[in-house]
Coordinates of C-alpha atoms and ligand atoms in Angstrom, one line a residue:
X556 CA 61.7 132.4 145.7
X557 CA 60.2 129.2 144.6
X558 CA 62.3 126.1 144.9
X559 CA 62.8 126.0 140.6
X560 CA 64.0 129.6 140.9
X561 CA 66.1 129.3 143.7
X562 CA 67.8 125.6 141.3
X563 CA 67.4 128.2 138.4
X564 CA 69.8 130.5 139.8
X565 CA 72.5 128.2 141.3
X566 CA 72.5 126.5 137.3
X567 CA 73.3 129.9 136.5
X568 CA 76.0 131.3 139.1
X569 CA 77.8 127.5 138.3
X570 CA 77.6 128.4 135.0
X571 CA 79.3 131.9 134.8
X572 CA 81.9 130.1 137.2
X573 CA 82.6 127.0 134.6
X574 CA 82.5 129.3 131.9
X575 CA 85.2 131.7 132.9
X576 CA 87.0 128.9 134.4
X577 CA 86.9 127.4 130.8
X578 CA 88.2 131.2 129.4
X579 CA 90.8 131.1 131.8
X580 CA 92.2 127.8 130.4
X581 CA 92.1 128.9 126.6
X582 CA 93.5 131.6 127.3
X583 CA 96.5 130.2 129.2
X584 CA 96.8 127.8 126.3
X585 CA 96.6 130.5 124.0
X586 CA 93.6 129.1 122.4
X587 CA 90.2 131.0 121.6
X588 CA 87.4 130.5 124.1
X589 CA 84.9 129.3 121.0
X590 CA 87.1 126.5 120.4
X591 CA 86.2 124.4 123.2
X592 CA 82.4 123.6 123.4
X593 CA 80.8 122.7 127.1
X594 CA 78.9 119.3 127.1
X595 CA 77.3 119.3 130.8
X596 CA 77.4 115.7 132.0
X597 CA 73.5 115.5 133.4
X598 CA 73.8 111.6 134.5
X599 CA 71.5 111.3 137.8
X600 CA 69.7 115.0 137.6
X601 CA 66.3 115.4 136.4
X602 CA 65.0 116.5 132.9
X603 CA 63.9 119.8 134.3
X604 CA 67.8 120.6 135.3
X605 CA 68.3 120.3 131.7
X606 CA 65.6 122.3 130.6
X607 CA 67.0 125.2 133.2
X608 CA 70.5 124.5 131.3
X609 CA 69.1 125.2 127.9
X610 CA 67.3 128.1 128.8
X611 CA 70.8 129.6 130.3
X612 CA 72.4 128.4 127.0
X613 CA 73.5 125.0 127.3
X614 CA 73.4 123.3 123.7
X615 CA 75.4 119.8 124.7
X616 CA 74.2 117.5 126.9
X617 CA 76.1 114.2 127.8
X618 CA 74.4 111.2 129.4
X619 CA 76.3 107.9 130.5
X620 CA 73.2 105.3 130.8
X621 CA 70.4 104.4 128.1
X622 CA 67.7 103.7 130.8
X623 CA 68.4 107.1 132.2
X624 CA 68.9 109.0 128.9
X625 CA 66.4 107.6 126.8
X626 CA 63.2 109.0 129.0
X627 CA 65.4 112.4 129.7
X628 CA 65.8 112.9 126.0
X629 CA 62.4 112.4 125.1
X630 CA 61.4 114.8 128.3
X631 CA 63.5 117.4 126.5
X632 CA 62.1 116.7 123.0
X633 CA 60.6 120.1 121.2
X634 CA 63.4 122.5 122.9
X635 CA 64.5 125.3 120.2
X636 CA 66.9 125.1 119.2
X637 CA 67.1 121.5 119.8
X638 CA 69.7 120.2 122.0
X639 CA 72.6 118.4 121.1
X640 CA 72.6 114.9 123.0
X641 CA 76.2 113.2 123.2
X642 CA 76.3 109.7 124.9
X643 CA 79.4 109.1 126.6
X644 CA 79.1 106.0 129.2
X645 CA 80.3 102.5 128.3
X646 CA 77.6 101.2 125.7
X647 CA 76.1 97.5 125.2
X648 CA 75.5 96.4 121.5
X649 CA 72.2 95.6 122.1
X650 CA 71.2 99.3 123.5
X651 CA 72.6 100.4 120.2
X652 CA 69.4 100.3 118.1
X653 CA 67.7 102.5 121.4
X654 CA 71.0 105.2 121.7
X655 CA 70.8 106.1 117.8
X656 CA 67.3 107.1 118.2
X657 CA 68.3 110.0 120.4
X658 CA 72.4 110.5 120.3
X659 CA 74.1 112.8 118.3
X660 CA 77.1 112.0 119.0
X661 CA 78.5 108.7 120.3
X662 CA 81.9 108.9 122.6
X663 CA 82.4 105.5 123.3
X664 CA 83.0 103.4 120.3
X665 CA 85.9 101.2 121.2
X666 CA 85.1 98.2 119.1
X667 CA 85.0 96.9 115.8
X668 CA 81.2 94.6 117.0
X669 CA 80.0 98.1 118.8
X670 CA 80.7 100.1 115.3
X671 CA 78.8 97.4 112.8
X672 CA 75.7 97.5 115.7
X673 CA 76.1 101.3 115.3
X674 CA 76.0 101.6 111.6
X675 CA 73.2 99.0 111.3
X676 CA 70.6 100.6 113.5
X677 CA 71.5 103.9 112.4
X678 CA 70.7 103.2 108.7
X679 CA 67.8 101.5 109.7
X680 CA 66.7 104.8 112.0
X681 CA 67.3 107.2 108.9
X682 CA 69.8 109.0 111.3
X683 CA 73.6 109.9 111.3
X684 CA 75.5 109.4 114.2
X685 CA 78.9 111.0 115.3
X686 CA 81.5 109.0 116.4
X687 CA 84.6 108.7 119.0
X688 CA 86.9 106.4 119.6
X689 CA 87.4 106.5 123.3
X690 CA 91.4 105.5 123.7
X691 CA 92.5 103.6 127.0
X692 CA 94.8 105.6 128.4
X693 CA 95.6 103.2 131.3
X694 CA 98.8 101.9 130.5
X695 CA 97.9 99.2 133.0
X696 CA 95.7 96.7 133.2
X697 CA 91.5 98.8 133.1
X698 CA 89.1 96.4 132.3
X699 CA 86.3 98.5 133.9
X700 CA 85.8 101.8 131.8
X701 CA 86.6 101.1 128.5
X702 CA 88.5 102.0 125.5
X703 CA 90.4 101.1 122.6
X704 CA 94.2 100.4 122.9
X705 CA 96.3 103.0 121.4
X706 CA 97.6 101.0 118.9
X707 CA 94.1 99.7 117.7
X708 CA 92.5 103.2 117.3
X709 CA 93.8 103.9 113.8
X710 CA 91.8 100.8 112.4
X711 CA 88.6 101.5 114.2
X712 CA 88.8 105.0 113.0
X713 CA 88.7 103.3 109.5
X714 CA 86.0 101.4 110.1
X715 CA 83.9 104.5 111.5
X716 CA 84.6 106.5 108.4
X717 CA 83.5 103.3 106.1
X718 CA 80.5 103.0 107.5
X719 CA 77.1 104.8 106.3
X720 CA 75.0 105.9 108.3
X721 CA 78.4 106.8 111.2
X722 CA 80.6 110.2 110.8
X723 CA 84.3 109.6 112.2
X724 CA 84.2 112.7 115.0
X725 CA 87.5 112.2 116.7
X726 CA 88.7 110.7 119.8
X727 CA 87.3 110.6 123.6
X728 CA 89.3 109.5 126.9
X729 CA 88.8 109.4 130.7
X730 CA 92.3 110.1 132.5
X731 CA 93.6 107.2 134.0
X732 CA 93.4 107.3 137.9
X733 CA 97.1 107.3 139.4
X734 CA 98.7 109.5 137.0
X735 CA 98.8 113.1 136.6
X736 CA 96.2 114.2 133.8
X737 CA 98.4 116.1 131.5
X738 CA 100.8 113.6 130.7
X739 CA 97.5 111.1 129.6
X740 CA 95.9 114.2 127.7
X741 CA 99.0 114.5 125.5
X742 CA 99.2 111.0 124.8
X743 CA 95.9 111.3 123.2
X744 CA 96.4 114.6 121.4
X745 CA 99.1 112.2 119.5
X746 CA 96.1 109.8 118.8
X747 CA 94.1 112.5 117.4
X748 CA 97.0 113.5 115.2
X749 CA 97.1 110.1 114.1
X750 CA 93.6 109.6 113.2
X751 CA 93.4 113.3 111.7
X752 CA 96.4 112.4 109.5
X753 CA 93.9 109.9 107.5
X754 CA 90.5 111.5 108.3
X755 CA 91.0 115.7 108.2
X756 CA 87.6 116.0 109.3
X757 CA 87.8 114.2 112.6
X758 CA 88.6 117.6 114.7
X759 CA 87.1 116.4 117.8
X760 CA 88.7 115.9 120.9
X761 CA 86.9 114.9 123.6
X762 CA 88.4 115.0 127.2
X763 CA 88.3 116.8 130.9
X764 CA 85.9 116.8 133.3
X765 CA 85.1 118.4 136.6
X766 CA 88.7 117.8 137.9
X767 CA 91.4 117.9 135.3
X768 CA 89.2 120.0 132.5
X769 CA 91.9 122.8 132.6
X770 CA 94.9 120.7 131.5
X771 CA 93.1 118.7 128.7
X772 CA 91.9 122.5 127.2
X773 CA 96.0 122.4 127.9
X774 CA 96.4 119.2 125.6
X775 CA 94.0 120.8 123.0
X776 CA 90.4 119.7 124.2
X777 CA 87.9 120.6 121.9
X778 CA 84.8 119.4 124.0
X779 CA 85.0 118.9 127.8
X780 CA 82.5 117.0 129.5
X781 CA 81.6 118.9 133.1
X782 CA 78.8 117.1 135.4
X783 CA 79.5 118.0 139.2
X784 CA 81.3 121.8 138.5
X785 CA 77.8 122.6 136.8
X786 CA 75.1 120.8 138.4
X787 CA 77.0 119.9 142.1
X788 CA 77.2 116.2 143.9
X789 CA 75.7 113.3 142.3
X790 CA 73.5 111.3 144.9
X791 CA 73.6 107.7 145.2
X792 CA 71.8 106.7 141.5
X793 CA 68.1 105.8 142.6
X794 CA 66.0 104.5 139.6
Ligands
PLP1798 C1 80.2 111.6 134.8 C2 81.1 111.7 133.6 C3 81.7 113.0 133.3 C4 81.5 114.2 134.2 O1 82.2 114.1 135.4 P1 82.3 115.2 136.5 O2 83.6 114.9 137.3 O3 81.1 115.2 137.3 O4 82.5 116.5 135.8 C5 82.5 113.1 132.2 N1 82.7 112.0 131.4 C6 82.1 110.8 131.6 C7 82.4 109.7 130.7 C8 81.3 110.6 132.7 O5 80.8 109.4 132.9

Protein backbone atom coordinates (compact mmCIF):
# COMPACT_ATOMS: atom_id res chain seq x y z
CA UNK A 1 0.00 0.00 0.00
CA UNK A 2 1.26 3.38 -0.91
CA UNK A 3 1.66 5.78 1.93
CA UNK A 4 -1.76 8.05 0.60
CA UNK A 5 -3.70 4.72 0.72
CA UNK A 6 -2.47 3.56 3.85
CA UNK A 7 -3.57 7.88 5.38
CA UNK A 8 -6.69 7.11 3.10
CA UNK A 9 -7.70 4.29 5.11
CA UNK A 10 -6.94 5.45 8.68
CA UNK A 11 -9.28 8.90 7.50
CA UNK A 12 -11.73 6.38 6.94
CA UNK A 13 -11.74 3.74 9.91
CA UNK A 14 -11.63 7.36 12.21
CA UNK A 15 -14.37 8.29 10.49
CA UNK A 16 -16.82 5.31 10.89
CA UNK A 17 -15.55 5.54 14.61
CA UNK A 18 -16.61 9.47 15.03
CA UNK A 19 -19.59 8.88 13.17
CA UNK A 20 -21.12 6.19 15.23
CA UNK A 21 -19.72 7.85 18.25
CA UNK A 22 -21.76 10.91 17.05
CA UNK A 23 -25.11 8.27 16.59
CA UNK A 24 -24.48 7.06 19.89
CA UNK A 25 -24.88 10.54 21.38
CA UNK A 26 -28.20 11.55 19.45
CA UNK A 27 -29.50 8.85 20.20
CA UNK A 28 -28.94 8.93 23.99
CA UNK A 29 -30.22 12.48 23.68
CA UNK A 30 -33.09 11.31 21.78
CA UNK A 31 -32.19 13.38 18.94
CA UNK A 32 -31.87 12.29 15.13
CA UNK A 33 -28.42 11.60 13.80
CA UNK A 34 -29.06 14.23 10.77
CA UNK A 35 -29.42 16.91 13.18
CA UNK A 36 -26.00 17.32 14.13
CA UNK A 37 -23.55 18.05 11.15
CA UNK A 38 -19.60 17.05 11.53
CA UNK A 39 -17.16 20.02 10.82
CA UNK A 40 -13.59 18.24 10.93
CA UNK A 41 -11.20 20.75 12.52
CA UNK A 42 -8.12 20.33 9.79
CA UNK A 43 -5.80 23.13 11.54
CA UNK A 44 -2.06 21.91 11.04
CA UNK A 45 -2.89 18.84 8.40
CA UNK A 46 -2.24 19.13 4.83
CA UNK A 47 -4.70 20.00 1.96
CA UNK A 48 -4.49 16.49 0.63
CA UNK A 49 -6.00 15.16 4.18
CA UNK A 50 -8.86 17.26 3.21
CA UNK A 51 -9.21 16.12 -0.10
CA UNK A 52 -9.09 12.28 1.39
CA UNK A 53 -12.03 13.74 3.85
CA UNK A 54 -14.19 14.91 0.98
CA UNK A 55 -13.92 11.98 -0.96
CA UNK A 56 -15.15 9.79 2.29
CA UNK A 57 -17.87 12.49 2.62
CA UNK A 58 -16.79 15.20 4.61
CA UNK A 59 -18.68 18.48 3.51
CA UNK A 60 -17.49 20.97 6.63
CA UNK A 61 -14.25 21.85 7.17
CA UNK A 62 -13.15 24.25 10.10
CA UNK A 63 -9.77 26.07 10.13
CA UNK A 64 -8.57 28.33 13.13
CA UNK A 65 -5.69 30.50 11.22
CA UNK A 66 -5.90 32.75 7.97
CA UNK A 67 -2.25 32.07 6.98
CA UNK A 68 -2.97 28.40 7.20
CA UNK A 69 -6.54 28.38 5.66
CA UNK A 70 -6.25 30.74 3.05
CA UNK A 71 -3.65 28.52 0.84
CA UNK A 72 -5.63 25.17 2.09
CA UNK A 73 -8.84 26.54 0.79
CA UNK A 74 -7.63 27.52 -2.38
CA UNK A 75 -5.70 23.89 -2.64
CA UNK A 76 -9.24 22.52 -2.26
CA UNK A 77 -10.89 24.94 -4.76
CA UNK A 78 -12.91 22.97 -7.74
CA UNK A 79 -14.05 19.88 -5.21
CA UNK A 80 -17.86 18.79 -6.20
CA UNK A 81 -19.63 19.43 -4.46
CA UNK A 82 -17.81 22.25 -3.08
CA UNK A 83 -16.90 22.11 0.44
CA UNK A 84 -18.23 24.08 3.14
CA UNK A 85 -15.30 26.14 4.90
CA UNK A 86 -16.25 27.42 8.51
CA UNK A 87 -13.52 29.53 10.34
CA UNK A 88 -13.55 29.07 13.86
CA UNK A 89 -10.12 30.46 15.50
CA UNK A 90 -9.92 33.93 17.20
CA UNK A 91 -10.00 36.44 14.11
CA UNK A 92 -8.07 39.93 13.58
CA UNK A 93 -10.12 42.71 11.87
CA UNK A 94 -7.64 43.30 9.46
CA UNK A 95 -7.68 39.41 8.11
CA UNK A 96 -11.33 40.04 7.65
CA UNK A 97 -11.29 41.31 4.10
CA UNK A 98 -8.89 37.84 3.39
CA UNK A 99 -11.42 35.26 5.60
CA UNK A 100 -14.65 36.42 3.55
CA UNK A 101 -13.03 35.40 0.40
CA UNK A 102 -13.12 31.78 1.40
CA UNK A 103 -15.49 31.29 4.79
CA UNK A 104 -18.73 30.28 4.76
CA UNK A 105 -19.42 30.49 7.93
CA UNK A 106 -17.66 32.64 10.62
CA UNK A 107 -17.73 31.17 14.39
CA UNK A 108 -15.98 33.74 16.07
CA UNK A 109 -17.68 37.02 15.92
CA UNK A 110 -17.58 38.40 19.44
CA UNK A 111 -17.53 42.09 18.69
CA UNK A 112 -19.33 44.88 17.57
CA UNK A 113 -15.59 46.40 15.45
CA UNK A 114 -15.15 42.53 14.17
CA UNK A 115 -18.97 42.55 12.79
CA UNK A 116 -18.74 46.15 10.81
CA UNK A 117 -15.06 44.71 9.29
CA UNK A 118 -17.21 41.59 8.45
CA UNK A 119 -20.08 43.20 6.78
CA UNK A 120 -17.86 45.70 4.87
CA UNK A 121 -15.52 43.28 3.08
CA UNK A 122 -18.22 40.96 2.51
CA UNK A 123 -20.33 43.49 0.55
CA UNK A 124 -17.40 44.52 -1.08
CA UNK A 125 -16.43 40.58 -2.04
CA UNK A 126 -20.17 40.01 -3.47
CA UNK A 127 -20.35 37.18 -0.80
CA UNK A 128 -22.61 36.24 2.25
CA UNK A 129 -21.16 35.25 5.29
CA UNK A 130 -22.67 33.12 8.23
CA UNK A 131 -22.23 34.24 11.47
CA UNK A 132 -21.70 33.12 15.34
CA UNK A 133 -21.40 34.68 18.20
CA UNK A 134 -18.90 32.75 20.15
CA UNK A 135 -20.23 33.26 24.07
CA UNK A 136 -17.43 33.24 26.87
CA UNK A 137 -18.32 30.70 28.93
CA UNK A 138 -15.49 31.25 31.46
CA UNK A 139 -17.17 32.73 34.31
CA UNK A 140 -13.68 33.78 35.27
CA UNK A 141 -11.43 36.00 34.16
CA UNK A 142 -10.30 34.33 29.85
CA UNK A 143 -8.67 36.83 28.14
CA UNK A 144 -6.99 34.42 25.82
CA UNK A 145 -9.74 32.57 23.55
CA UNK A 146 -12.28 34.81 23.11
CA UNK A 147 -15.93 35.43 23.26
CA UNK A 148 -18.72 37.62 23.92
CA UNK A 149 -20.05 37.96 27.49
CA UNK A 150 -23.33 36.38 28.02
CA UNK A 151 -25.05 39.30 28.69
CA UNK A 152 -23.66 41.17 25.52
CA UNK A 153 -24.65 38.43 23.00
CA UNK A 154 -28.20 39.54 22.47
CA UNK A 155 -26.96 42.96 21.00
CA UNK A 156 -24.31 41.53 18.83
CA UNK A 157 -26.82 39.14 17.51
CA UNK A 158 -28.71 42.38 16.46
CA UNK A 159 -26.08 43.77 14.90
CA UNK A 160 -25.29 40.54 12.73
CA UNK A 161 -28.78 40.28 11.52
CA UNK A 162 -28.71 44.20 10.54
CA UNK A 163 -26.06 43.90 8.55
CA UNK A 164 -25.99 43.07 4.64
CA UNK A 165 -23.87 41.16 3.35
CA UNK A 166 -23.78 38.91 7.22
CA UNK A 167 -26.61 36.06 8.08
CA UNK A 168 -27.10 35.69 12.03
CA UNK A 169 -26.26 31.66 12.20
CA UNK A 170 -26.41 31.13 15.92
CA UNK A 171 -24.02 30.79 18.60
CA UNK A 172 -20.32 29.05 19.08
CA UNK A 173 -18.36 28.31 22.42
CA UNK A 174 -15.22 26.49 23.61
CA UNK A 175 -15.86 24.81 27.17
CA UNK A 176 -14.16 26.49 29.77
CA UNK A 177 -11.16 24.48 31.21
CA UNK A 178 -11.83 23.63 34.99
CA UNK A 179 -15.41 22.83 34.81
CA UNK A 180 -17.23 19.96 33.74
CA UNK A 181 -18.56 20.46 30.05
CA UNK A 182 -22.21 19.91 30.47
CA UNK A 183 -22.92 22.44 32.84
CA UNK A 184 -21.09 25.26 30.29
CA UNK A 185 -23.06 23.56 27.22
CA UNK A 186 -26.34 24.31 28.89
CA UNK A 187 -25.55 27.67 29.70
CA UNK A 188 -25.17 28.34 26.13
CA UNK A 189 -28.21 26.32 24.93
CA UNK A 190 -29.98 29.33 27.14
CA UNK A 191 -28.07 31.79 24.93
CA UNK A 192 -29.22 30.22 21.85
CA UNK A 193 -32.81 30.38 23.18
CA UNK A 194 -32.25 33.94 23.77
CA UNK A 195 -30.94 34.88 20.45
CA UNK A 196 -33.51 32.47 18.67
CA UNK A 197 -36.31 34.25 20.58
CA UNK A 198 -35.61 37.50 18.28
CA UNK A 199 -33.92 35.79 15.26
CA UNK A 200 -36.04 32.26 14.49
CA UNK A 201 -33.67 31.54 11.87
CA UNK A 202 -30.44 31.43 13.93
CA UNK A 203 -30.73 27.43 14.59
CA UNK A 204 -27.16 26.92 14.85
CA UNK A 205 -25.31 25.76 17.71
CA UNK A 206 -21.96 25.36 17.49
CA UNK A 207 -20.03 23.39 20.28
CA UNK A 208 -17.89 20.01 21.20
CA UNK A 209 -14.89 18.82 20.18
CA UNK A 210 -12.69 15.85 20.32
CA UNK A 211 -13.26 15.59 24.21
CA UNK A 212 -16.61 16.68 25.39
CA UNK A 213 -18.46 16.39 21.83
CA UNK A 214 -20.98 13.84 23.41
CA UNK A 215 -22.33 16.11 26.11
CA UNK A 216 -22.84 19.27 23.95
CA UNK A 217 -24.91 16.81 21.27
CA UNK A 218 -26.40 16.37 25.09
CA UNK A 219 -26.94 20.22 25.38
CA UNK A 220 -28.44 20.32 21.78
CA UNK A 221 -25.26 20.78 19.48
CA UNK A 222 -26.17 21.25 16.14
CA UNK A 223 -22.54 21.34 14.58
CA UNK A 224 -19.51 19.85 16.54
CA UNK A 225 -16.16 20.70 15.61
CA UNK A 226 -13.80 17.28 15.71
CA UNK A 227 -9.93 17.79 14.72
CA UNK A 228 -7.74 15.07 16.70
CA UNK A 229 -10.77 12.09 16.95
CA UNK A 230 -10.66 12.39 12.96
CA UNK A 231 -7.37 13.25 11.81
CA UNK A 232 -5.07 12.06 15.21
CA UNK A 233 -2.27 14.40 17.14
CA UNK A 234 -1.52 17.67 15.99
CA UNK A 235 2.37 18.25 15.67
CA UNK A 236 4.04 21.23 16.91
CA UNK A 237 2.55 23.95 14.09
CA UNK A 238 5.65 24.33 11.64
CA UNK A 239 4.92 27.03 8.90
C1 LIG B 1 -8.74 22.85 17.22
C2 LIG B 1 -10.15 23.24 17.48
C3 LIG B 1 -11.17 22.27 17.54
C4 LIG B 1 -10.91 20.77 17.41
O1 LIG B 1 -10.29 20.28 18.57
P1 LIG B 1 -10.04 18.71 18.81
O2 LIG B 1 -9.92 18.61 20.28
O3 LIG B 1 -8.78 18.37 18.09
O4 LIG B 1 -11.19 17.97 18.27
C5 LIG B 1 -12.47 22.73 17.74
N1 LIG B 1 -12.75 24.04 17.87
C6 LIG B 1 -11.81 24.98 17.82
C7 LIG B 1 -12.20 26.41 17.99
C8 LIG B 1 -10.48 24.63 17.61
O5 LIG B 1 -9.54 25.58 17.58
Amino acid sequence: MTAASDRAAELSENLRALRARIAAACEAAGRAAADVTLIAITKTFPASDVRLLADLGITDVGENRDQEAAPKAAACAGLEPPLRWHFVGQLQVNKARSVVRYADVVHSVDRPKLVRALGTRARDAGRVITCLIQVDLDPGPDPERGGAQPADVAALADEVAAANGLVLGGVMAVAPLGEPPRPAFRRLAEVAQVVRASHPGAMMISAGMTGDLDEAIAEGATHVRVGTALLGSRRAFVR
